[in-house]
Amino acid sequence: MTISAVGEKNNLPTSKEEGLYLLLISVHGLMRGHNLELGRDADTGGQIKYVLEFARTLAEHSHIARVDVLTRQVMDPKVDRDYAEAREQIAPNAYIVRLPCGPRRYLRKEVLWPYLDSFADQALKHIRQVGRVPDILHSHYADAGYVGIRLSSMLGVPLVFTGHSLGHVKRQRLLAHGMKLENIERQYHISQRIEAEDQVLDNAALVITSTRQEVDEQYSLYDNYQPDRKVVIPPGVDLERFYPPRRGAFKPPVYRQIARFLADPGKPMILSLSRPDPRKNIVSLVRAFGENTRLRELANLVIIAGNRDELSEMEKGPRRVLTELMIMIDRYDLYGSIAYPKHHEPEDVPYLYRLAAKSKGVFVNPALTEPFGLTLLEAAASGLPVVATEDGGPRDILNFCKNGVLIDPLDVDRLGEVLVDALSNKRQWQRWSKAGLVGSKRHFSWTGHVNKYLQSIDRMINKSRRGKGMSRSLKSRLPTSDRILVCDLDNTLIGDKEALATLLAHMREIKGHIGFGVATGRRLESTRAVLRKWQVPPPDFFITAVGSEIHYGRKLIQDINWSRHINYRWRPKEIHHALKNISGLRLQPRLEQREFKISYYIDPLKAPSIREIIRHLRQHKLHVNIIYSHQAYLDVLPVRASKGAALRYFADKWGIAVEHILVAGDSGNDEEMLAGETLGVVVGNHSAELDSLQGRERIYFANGHHAWGIIEGIEYYDFLGSFREPQAEP
């Protein structure tokens, strides 16, 4: 099989052993590899099924070595214990990996936003455990897009995005139905979702859509609308599960669940299968059935609307839909003509389609909006004609399959008329049934979906390499690094051009997994400018502003969780006020002030001692960390912030042993970073503030100045070779 288009070099691997590692991210809902609870709630629907089928089919491909699906771990007595398992194999080389994310209990997707940075951190730990940086990240829905942006930027890996449904479209629909904007915001956090979607469209190398309508009418609502980055690849259908009924008697177990509702179970079946969501518009279907006498004579209506135990205990949205459904049934006296079972199993679904097809019935999807419509494909593969909403995916499906008719979901009278015609015209029914079987096999197999997907991935890699480049060499080394070199900037890494060139040459020669970071008192912008001036390649991470900020990768993604962590008891306005009239202290320019750093020039001959300044702040109930360096600078930080604390946080986040980090510094603001279990190197041109560290077993005082001292320390520890840790004296 050929993957690349004619004339393009194939960048995909040639064997499974050297194949791609794909990381799929689908945060919300309840996901497991068996007994899917589709329709349980608004978050456990078609997206869950799509991602699982996609992952399984990807893993079968000869070019794929491994597929991981990252989702949220849920430990809640209200849901099955399966969702608490950290890992579940769903196919050879394919796994669901469940990561902690906020509270243990099950949460709807709209309230997960504050915990997504933690999800990204957990994803990094998982990647490090795997020991390989993924080749592609693929995020599903806006929340996973937010996570994907951070991982993509930190790891140097291309991001692919599938929206499934979009915030702009949802807001328009809710407004059209009379919901107030402030209520939409309060219930759905819609602005945050739309902003996340805008950001992911800025960052994604490729956007996968199911239909042309998504590209032309939905994504065009966004500021960063770039149709050339979007590829239409319709999902597939599992043809081994969904197929037409065989000849002869056919009464599976689910038949009894339906037949007990019906006075004449032998009538053609009008089947509807969806979760009880207002958007699914089930109530309009019941009205169309109830108001059309001829339709009620012709057929039975079967509504499969998820699973329920006690209606009164359901969430507000589904409860409202089902309550209205019951009212409609009673209003039109549909007893004996409509079935609405409380429970069904995932394995019942293919039988439901076959039962409807066997009865010469139809499948109806009356949704107000339908991004794609996997149920329509399942019906087509089962030989069951469809009547579907004219919005979104059904247009494309019926264009390929020619197996039914599109309707306006709000025109109840017309819906009833169309159903009567679909059930009465036997020749048309046979034509639609056969066309659906042919079209689903020809256009909507999962194997075909994956082949088109990999072709698009290959073209994306080709395009990027012809441009500024996206290659394996640009991936972050951090997930696979077994040791890290961290250098202070001024008077340590830089200061001697020859020494720096020698150090960089040594680093380029390394074939092992060694990461590189810079830790400095400078702000990020200044740090980058200095590195460019001295021709230092971008490090894997930056600890800047005396440890109050951490950034990763070429896109400089800020570590939000570090910022949240150090925000504890931070009261900058009160600190300014308390230090305003202290002699010998003078604020540095506004440019040097940061969200979590207040910087002063200090005259040690005029200013109180550092101990006295700390005591003064404590008397004002201000808890801070004071960093004094070069006998000229004083930085006030949150009590949890410092270069040393930032380094240890970094090590924990990435799963790197502190003992495997070599730290080089020259001044007082490096002291905490040098102390402890790190391998410390104090360069020969160090400030007197570090003399107190002399004699400590894990701190080496070099004779060489600047980068010569770093090289000397590297050789002392054999850091680039077999790696020798210092031994304690007997």
Coordinates of N, CA, C and O in Angstrom, one line a residue, residues 245-252 255 351 355 358:
P245 N -29.6 -7.8 8.4 CA -30.1 -9.0 9.0 C -30.1 -10.2 8.0 O -30.2 -10.0 6.8
R246 N -29.9 -11.4 8.6 CA -29.9 -12.6 7.7 C -31.4 -13.0 7.5 O -32.3 -12.5 8.1
R247 N -31.5 -13.9 6.6 CA -32.8 -14.5 6.3 C -33.3 -15.4 7.5 O -32.5 -15.9 8.3
G248 N -34.6 -15.5 7.6 CA -35.1 -16.4 8.7 C -35.5 -15.6 9.9 O -35.5 -14.4 10.0
A249 N -36.0 -16.4 10.9 CA -36.4 -15.8 12.2 C -35.3 -15.0 12.9 O -34.2 -15.4 12.9
F250 N -35.7 -13.9 13.5 CA -34.6 -13.0 14.1 C -35.3 -12.3 15.3 O -36.0 -11.3 15.1
K251 N -35.0 -12.8 16.4 CA -35.6 -12.2 17.6 C -34.5 -12.2 18.7 O -34.5 -13.1 19.6
P252 N -33.5 -11.3 18.7 CA -32.5 -11.2 19.7 C -33.1 -10.8 21.1 O -34.3 -10.4 21.2
Y255 N -35.2 -7.7 21.6 CA -36.5 -7.7 21.0 C -37.6 -7.8 22.1 O -38.6 -7.1 22.0
Y351 N -28.1 -5.1 16.9 CA -29.4 -5.9 16.8 C -30.6 -4.9 16.6 O -31.5 -5.3 15.9
L355 N -33.1 -5.3 13.6 CA -34.5 -5.5 13.9 C -35.3 -4.5 13.0 O -36.3 -4.8 12.4
K358 N -35.1 -5.5 9.4 CA -35.9 -6.7 9.2 C -37.4 -6.3 9.1 O -38.1 -6.9 8.3

